[in-house]
Coordinates of C-alpha atoms in Angstrom, one line a residue:
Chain G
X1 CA -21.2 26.5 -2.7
X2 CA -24.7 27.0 -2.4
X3 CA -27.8 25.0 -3.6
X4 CA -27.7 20.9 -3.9
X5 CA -26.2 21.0 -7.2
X6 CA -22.9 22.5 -7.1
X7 CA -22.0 21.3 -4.0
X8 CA -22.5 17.8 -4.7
X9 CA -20.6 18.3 -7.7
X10 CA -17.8 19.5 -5.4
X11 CA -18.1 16.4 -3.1
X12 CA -18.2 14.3 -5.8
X13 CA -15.0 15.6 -7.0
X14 CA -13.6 15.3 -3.9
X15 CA -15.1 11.7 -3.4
X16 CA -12.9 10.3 -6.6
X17 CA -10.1 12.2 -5.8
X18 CA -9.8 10.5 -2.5
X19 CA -10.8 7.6 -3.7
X20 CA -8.1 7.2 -6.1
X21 CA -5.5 7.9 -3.6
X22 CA -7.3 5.4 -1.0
X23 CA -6.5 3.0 -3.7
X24 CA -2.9 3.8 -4.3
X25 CA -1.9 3.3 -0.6
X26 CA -4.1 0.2 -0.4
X27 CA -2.9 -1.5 -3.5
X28 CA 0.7 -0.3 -2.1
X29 CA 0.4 -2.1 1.4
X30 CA -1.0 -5.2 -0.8
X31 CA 1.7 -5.3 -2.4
X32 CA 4.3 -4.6 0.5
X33 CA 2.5 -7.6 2.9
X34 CA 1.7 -9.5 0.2
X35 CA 2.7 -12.7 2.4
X36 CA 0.0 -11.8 4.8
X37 CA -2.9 -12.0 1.9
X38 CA -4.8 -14.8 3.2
X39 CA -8.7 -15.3 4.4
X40 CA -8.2 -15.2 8.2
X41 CA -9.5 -11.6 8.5
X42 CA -12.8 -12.7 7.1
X43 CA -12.7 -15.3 9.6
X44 CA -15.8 -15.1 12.8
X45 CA -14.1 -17.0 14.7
X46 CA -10.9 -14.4 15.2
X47 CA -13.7 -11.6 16.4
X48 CA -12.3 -10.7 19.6
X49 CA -14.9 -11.1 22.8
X50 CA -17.1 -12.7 19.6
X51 CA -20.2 -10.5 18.8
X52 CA -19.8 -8.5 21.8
X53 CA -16.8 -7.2 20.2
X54 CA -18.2 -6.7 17.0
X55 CA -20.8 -4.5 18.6
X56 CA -18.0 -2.4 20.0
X57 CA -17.2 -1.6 16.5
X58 CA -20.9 -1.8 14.6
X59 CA -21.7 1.2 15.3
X60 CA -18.5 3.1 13.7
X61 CA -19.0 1.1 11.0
X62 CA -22.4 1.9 10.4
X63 CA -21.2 5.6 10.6
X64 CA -18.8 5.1 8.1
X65 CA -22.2 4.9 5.7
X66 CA -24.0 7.3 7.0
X67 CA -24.8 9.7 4.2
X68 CA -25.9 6.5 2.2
X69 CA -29.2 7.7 2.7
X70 CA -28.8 11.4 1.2
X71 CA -30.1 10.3 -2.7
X72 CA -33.8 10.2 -0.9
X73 CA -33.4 13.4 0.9
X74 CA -33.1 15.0 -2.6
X75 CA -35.8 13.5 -3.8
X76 CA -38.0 16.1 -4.4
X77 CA -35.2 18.2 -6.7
X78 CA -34.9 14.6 -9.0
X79 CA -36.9 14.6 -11.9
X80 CA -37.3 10.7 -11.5
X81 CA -37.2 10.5 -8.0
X82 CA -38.5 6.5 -8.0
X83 CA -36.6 5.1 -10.3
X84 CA -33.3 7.4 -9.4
X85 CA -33.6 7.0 -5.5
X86 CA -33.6 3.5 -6.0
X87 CA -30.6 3.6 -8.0
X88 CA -28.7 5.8 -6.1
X89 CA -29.5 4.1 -3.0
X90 CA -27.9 0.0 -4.0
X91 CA -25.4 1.7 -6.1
X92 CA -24.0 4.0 -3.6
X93 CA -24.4 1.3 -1.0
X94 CA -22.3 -1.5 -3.0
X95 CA -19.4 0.9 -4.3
X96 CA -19.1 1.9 -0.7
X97 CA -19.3 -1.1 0.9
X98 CA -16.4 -3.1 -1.7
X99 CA -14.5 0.2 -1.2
X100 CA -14.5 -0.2 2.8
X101 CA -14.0 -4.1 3.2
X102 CA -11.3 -3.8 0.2
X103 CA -9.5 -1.1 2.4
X104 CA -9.9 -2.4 6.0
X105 CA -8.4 -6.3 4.4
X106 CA -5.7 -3.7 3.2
X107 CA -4.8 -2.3 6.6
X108 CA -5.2 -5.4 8.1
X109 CA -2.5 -7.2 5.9
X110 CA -0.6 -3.9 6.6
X111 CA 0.1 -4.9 10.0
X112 CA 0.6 -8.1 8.8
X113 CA -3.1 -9.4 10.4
X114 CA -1.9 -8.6 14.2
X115 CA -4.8 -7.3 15.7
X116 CA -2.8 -5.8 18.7
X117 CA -0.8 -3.9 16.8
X118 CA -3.6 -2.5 14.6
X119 CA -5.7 -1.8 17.5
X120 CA -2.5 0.6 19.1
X121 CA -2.4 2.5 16.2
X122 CA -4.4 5.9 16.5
X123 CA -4.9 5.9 12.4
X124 CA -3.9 2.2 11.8
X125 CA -4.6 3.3 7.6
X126 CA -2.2 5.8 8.2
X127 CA 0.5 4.3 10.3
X128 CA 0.3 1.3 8.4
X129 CA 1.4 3.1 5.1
X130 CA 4.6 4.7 6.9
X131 CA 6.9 1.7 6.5
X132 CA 6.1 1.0 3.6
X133 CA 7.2 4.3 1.6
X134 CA 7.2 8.0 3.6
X135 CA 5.2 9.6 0.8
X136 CA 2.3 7.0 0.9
X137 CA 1.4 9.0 4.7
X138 CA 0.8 12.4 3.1
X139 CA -1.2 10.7 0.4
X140 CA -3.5 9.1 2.7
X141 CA -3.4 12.3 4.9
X142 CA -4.4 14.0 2.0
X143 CA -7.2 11.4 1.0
X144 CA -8.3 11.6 4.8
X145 CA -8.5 15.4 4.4
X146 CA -10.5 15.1 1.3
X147 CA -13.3 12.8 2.4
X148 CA -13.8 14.4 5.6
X149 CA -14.3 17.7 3.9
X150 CA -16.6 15.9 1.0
X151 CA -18.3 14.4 4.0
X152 CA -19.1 17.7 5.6
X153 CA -20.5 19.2 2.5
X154 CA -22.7 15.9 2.1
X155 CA -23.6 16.0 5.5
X156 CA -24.9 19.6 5.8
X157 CA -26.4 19.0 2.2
X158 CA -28.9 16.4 3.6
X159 CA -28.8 16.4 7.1
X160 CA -29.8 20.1 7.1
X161 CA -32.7 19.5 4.8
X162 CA -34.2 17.2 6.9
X163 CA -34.2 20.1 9.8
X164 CA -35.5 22.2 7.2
X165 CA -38.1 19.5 6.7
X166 CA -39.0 19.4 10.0
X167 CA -39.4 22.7 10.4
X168 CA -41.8 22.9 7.5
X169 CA -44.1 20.2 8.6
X170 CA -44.3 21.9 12.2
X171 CA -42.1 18.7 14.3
X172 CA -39.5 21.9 14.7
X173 CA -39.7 25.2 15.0
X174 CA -41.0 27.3 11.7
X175 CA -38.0 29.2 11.9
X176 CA -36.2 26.5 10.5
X177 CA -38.0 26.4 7.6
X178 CA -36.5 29.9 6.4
X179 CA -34.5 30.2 3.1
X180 CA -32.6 32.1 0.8
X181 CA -34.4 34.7 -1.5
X182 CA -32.3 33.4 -4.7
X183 CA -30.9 29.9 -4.4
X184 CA -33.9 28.9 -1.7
X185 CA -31.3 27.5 0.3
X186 CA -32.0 26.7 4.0
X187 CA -29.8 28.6 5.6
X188 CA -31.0 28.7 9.1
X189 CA -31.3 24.8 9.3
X190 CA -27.9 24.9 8.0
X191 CA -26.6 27.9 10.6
X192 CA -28.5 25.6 13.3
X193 CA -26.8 22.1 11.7
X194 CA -23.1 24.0 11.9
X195 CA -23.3 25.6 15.6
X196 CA -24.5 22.6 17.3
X197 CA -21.9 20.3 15.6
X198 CA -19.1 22.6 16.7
X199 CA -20.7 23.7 19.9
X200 CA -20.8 20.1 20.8
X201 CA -17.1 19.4 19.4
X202 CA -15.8 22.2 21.6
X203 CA -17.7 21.5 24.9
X204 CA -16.8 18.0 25.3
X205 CA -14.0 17.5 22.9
X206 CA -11.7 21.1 23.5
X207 CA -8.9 18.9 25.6
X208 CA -9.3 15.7 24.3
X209 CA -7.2 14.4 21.1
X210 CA -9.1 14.4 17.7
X211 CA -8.7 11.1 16.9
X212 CA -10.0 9.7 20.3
X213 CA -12.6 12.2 20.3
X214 CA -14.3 11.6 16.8
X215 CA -14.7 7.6 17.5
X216 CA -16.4 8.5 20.5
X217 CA -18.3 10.7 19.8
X218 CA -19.2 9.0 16.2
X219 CA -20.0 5.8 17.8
X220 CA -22.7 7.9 20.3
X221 CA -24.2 9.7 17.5
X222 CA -24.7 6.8 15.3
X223 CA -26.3 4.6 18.0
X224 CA -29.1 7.2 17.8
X225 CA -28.9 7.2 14.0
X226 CA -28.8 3.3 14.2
X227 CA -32.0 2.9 16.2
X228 CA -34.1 4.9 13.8
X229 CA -33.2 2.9 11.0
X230 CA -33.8 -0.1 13.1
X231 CA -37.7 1.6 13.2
X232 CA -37.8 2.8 10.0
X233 CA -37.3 -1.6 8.7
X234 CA -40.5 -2.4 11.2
X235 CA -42.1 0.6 9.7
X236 CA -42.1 -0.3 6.1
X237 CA -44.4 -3.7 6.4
X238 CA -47.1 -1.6 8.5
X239 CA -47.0 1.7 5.9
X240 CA -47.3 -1.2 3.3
X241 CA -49.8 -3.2 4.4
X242 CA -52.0 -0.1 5.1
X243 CA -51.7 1.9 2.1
X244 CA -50.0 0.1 -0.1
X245 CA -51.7 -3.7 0.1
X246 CA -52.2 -4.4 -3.5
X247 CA -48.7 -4.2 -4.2
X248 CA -47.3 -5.8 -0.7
X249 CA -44.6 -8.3 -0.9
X250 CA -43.8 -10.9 1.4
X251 CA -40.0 -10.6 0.4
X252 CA -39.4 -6.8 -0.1
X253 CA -41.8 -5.4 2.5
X254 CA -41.6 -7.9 5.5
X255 CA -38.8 -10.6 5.5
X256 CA -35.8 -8.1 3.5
X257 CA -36.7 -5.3 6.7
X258 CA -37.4 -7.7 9.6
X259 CA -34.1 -9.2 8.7
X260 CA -32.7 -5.2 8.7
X261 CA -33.9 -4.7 12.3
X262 CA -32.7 -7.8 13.4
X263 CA -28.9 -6.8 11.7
X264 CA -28.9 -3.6 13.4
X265 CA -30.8 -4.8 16.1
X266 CA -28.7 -7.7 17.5
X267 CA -25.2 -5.8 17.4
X268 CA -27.2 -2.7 19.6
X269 CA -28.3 -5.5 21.6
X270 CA -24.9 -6.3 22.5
X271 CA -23.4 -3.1 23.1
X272 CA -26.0 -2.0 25.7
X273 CA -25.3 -5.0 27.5
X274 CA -23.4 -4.2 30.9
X275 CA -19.9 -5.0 30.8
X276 CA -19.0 -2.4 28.2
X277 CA -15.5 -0.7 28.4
X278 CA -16.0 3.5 29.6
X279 CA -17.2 5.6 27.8
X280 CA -19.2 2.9 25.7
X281 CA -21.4 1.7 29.0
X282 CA -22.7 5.4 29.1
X283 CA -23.9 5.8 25.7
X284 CA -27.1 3.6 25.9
X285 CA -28.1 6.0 29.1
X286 CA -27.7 9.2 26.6
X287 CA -29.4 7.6 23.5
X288 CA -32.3 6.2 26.2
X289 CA -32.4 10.1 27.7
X290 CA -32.9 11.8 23.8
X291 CA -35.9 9.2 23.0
X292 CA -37.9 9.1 26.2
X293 CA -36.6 13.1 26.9
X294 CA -38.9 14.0 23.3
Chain H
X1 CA -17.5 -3.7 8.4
X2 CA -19.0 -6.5 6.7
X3 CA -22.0 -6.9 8.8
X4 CA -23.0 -3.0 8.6
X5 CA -22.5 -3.5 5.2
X6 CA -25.6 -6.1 5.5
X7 CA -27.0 -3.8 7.3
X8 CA -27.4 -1.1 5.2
X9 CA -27.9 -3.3 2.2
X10 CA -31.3 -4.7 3.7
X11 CA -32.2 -1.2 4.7
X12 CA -31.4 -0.1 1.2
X13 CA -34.4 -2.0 0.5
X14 CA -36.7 -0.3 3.2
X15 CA -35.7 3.2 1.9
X16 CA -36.3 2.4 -1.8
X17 CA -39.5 0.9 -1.1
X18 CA -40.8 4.2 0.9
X19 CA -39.0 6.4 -1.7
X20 CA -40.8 4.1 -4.5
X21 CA -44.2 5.1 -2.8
X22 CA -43.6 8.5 -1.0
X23 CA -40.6 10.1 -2.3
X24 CA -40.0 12.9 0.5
X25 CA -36.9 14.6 1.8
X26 CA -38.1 14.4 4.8
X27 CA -37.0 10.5 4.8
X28 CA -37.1 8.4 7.4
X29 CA -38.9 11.3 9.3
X30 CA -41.5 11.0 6.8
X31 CA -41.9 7.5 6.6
X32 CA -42.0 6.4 10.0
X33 CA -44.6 9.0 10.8
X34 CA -46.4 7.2 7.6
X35 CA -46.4 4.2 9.0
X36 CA -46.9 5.3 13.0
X37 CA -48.1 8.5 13.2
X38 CA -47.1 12.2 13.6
X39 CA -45.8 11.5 17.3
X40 CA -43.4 9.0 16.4
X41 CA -42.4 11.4 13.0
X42 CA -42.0 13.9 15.8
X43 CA -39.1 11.5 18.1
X44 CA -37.8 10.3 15.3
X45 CA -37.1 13.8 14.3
X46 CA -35.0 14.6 17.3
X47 CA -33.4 11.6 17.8
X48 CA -32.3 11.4 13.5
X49 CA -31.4 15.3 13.9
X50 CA -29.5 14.9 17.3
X51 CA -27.5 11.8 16.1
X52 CA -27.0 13.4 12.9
X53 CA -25.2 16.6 14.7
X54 CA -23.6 14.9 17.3
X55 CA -22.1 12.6 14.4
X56 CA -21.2 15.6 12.0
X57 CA -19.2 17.0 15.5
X58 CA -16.9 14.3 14.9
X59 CA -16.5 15.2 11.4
X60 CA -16.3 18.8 12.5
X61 CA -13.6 17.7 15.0
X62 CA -11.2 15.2 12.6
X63 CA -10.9 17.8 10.3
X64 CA -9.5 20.2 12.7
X65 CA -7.3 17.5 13.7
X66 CA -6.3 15.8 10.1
X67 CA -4.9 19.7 9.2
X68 CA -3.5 20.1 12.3
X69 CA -1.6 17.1 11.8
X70 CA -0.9 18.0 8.5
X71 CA 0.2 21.6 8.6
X72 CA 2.6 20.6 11.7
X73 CA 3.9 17.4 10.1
X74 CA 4.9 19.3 6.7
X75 CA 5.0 22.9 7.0
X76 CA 5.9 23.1 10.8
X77 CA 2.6 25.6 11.5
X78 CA 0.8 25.3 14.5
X79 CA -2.5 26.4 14.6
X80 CA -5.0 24.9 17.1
X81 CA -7.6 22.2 15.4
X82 CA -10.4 24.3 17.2
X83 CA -9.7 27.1 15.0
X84 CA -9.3 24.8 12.0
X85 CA -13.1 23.2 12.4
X86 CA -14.7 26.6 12.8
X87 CA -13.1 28.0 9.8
X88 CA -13.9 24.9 7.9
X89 CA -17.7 25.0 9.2
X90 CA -17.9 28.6 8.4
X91 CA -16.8 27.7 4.8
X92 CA -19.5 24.9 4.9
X93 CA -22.0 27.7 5.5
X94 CA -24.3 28.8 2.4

């Protein structure tokens, strides 16, 4: 699987494939709890601890997007890279989006909307489809397996470009700038990407459990991730006033990404607050040590 | 899940309008440095890169774990999710 092309084409494959039997075992818990369909889960006022709680979770959800963003990391291999960036960037956003907040109401009417018994549930998706019919647990296992796998190849597809990036423009070392004679693939960002992912997966996570370990560790990795695109929204009405001033916009270029920053802003607020359960109360110590560390 | 769905909507804006004027796979490297010079592409480089691999560990880790659980569940095999994840990143590898 080498090059952008066909390996998106896998992912993408994958991507349907899991997303179809997300769907099954969603539509099938629906249909199970179908007394507990109400609005309550949409409800602020349930949020447990209120918005400090819902910065517990913010950034895990936020993760569960990342990779949103890949379309303008392949920019420059699009023939119509405005136009089709644009695109892929609100339409990827919105199916994922419906797919997640259709799913997560699913689960949650799957354990009929007790939030105690959801949150004691290692994979609530998961344990939620057991009762409901044995063979619904190896679909979603199966549909977990699948995006995980799709995620990795999207991951390493984009995330390894921008080291390559990096590397090119001389904010890395040149090194990782190298590529493949035939498919010009960059396969020492790539080897770099793969080592330190499962370097760091072994050296903090070798005795704990999976599960625990990825929403830990996810939730540390995307506060970093967070914070830049908290910049990047306050960086879009400077770049545009100064280069771009005859097509500024009060709407798209100042109030649509001061807004952004204050939507990823305020939950990061909360969760570097003190009071935060262990390991959460370390995190804003790392993510402070990476930026002022550079 | 709703509010990072905000979230990212409004951001979806910010990269479309960089993309729009600077299409770059360099991304938001690229376009904060645009906006606030190449120090601040430079940080943002290491802290995007560093969150990126410390978030793809988890992935790296969960799918060690999901075929753990899976092989053990249905085929009664046990084989570590350590060596799962490498053999999965290895087959990630160009």
């Amino acid at each position: 699987m080498t090059g952008a092309k066909p390996s998106t084409k896998v992912a993408a494959v994958l991507f349907v494939l899991q997303v179809l039997l997300l769907l099954v075992v969603a539509i099938a818990l629906l249909i199970e709890h179908s007394g507990h369909i109400n609005g309550q889960p949409f409800d602020p006022s349930r949020l447990h601890r209120g918005f400090s709680g819902l910065s517990l979770g913010f950034p895990l959800a936020v993760y569960l997007f990342v990779g949103w963003e890949n379309s303008a990391a392949l920019a420059e291999e699009h023939h119509n890279p405005r136009a089709g960036v644009t695109r892929a960037v609100f339409s990827s956003i919105l199916v994922v989006a419906v797919l997640y907040v259709f799913l997560s109401y699913a689960t949650v009417v799957g354990f009929n909307d007790s939030a105690s018994a959801l949150a004691n549930a290692q994979i609530p998706f998961i344990t939620a489809a057991g009762p409901v019919a044995s063979g619904l647990v190896l679909i979603a296992y199966i549909a977990g397996f699948t995006s995980i796998f799709s995620c990795l190849i999207s991951a390493t597809n984009s995330q390894a470009r921008i080291i390559f990036t990096s590397g090119r423009e001389g904010l890395l070392p040149s090194a990782t700038a190298r590529l493949t004679k035939h498919r010009r693939t960059p396969w020492v960002a790539f080897s770099v990407y793969l080592a330190l992912a499962l370097g760091l997966s072994y050296v903090f996570g070798w005795n704990t459990d999976p599960v625990t370990f990825f929403g830990e560790i996810a939730t540390m990795g995307t506060i970093l991730i967070a914070l830049t695109y908290l910049v990047a929204n306050l960086a879009l009405p400077v770049y545009y006033h100064r280069y771009e001033r005859g097509r500024f916009s009060k709407v798209k270029h100042l109030l649509l990404p001061l807004l952004g920053a204050a939507a990823i802003g305020y939950p990061l607020f909360e969760l570097v607050k003190p009071g935060q359960p262990a390991p959460f109360d370390r995190y804003p110590l790392i993510a402070a040590g990476v930026v002022v560390g550079r | 899940m709703i509010a990072a769905a905000v979230a990212i909507g409004l951001l979806g804006n910010t990269l479309s309008q960089f993309s729009r004027s600077r299409p770059s796979t360099g991304s938001f490297v690229t376009f904060i440095g645009s906006a606030f010079g190449g120090y601040s592409a430079v940080v943002t480089a290491v802290v995007l890169c560093t969150g990126y691999i410390i978030a793809v560990a988890s992935v790296v880790t969960i799918s060690g774990g999901l075929a753990e659980t899976i092989l053990k569940q249905y085929l009664s095999i046990t084989i570590p999710w350590q060596a799962i994840s490498a053999v999965l990143s290895l087959g990630r590898w160009p």
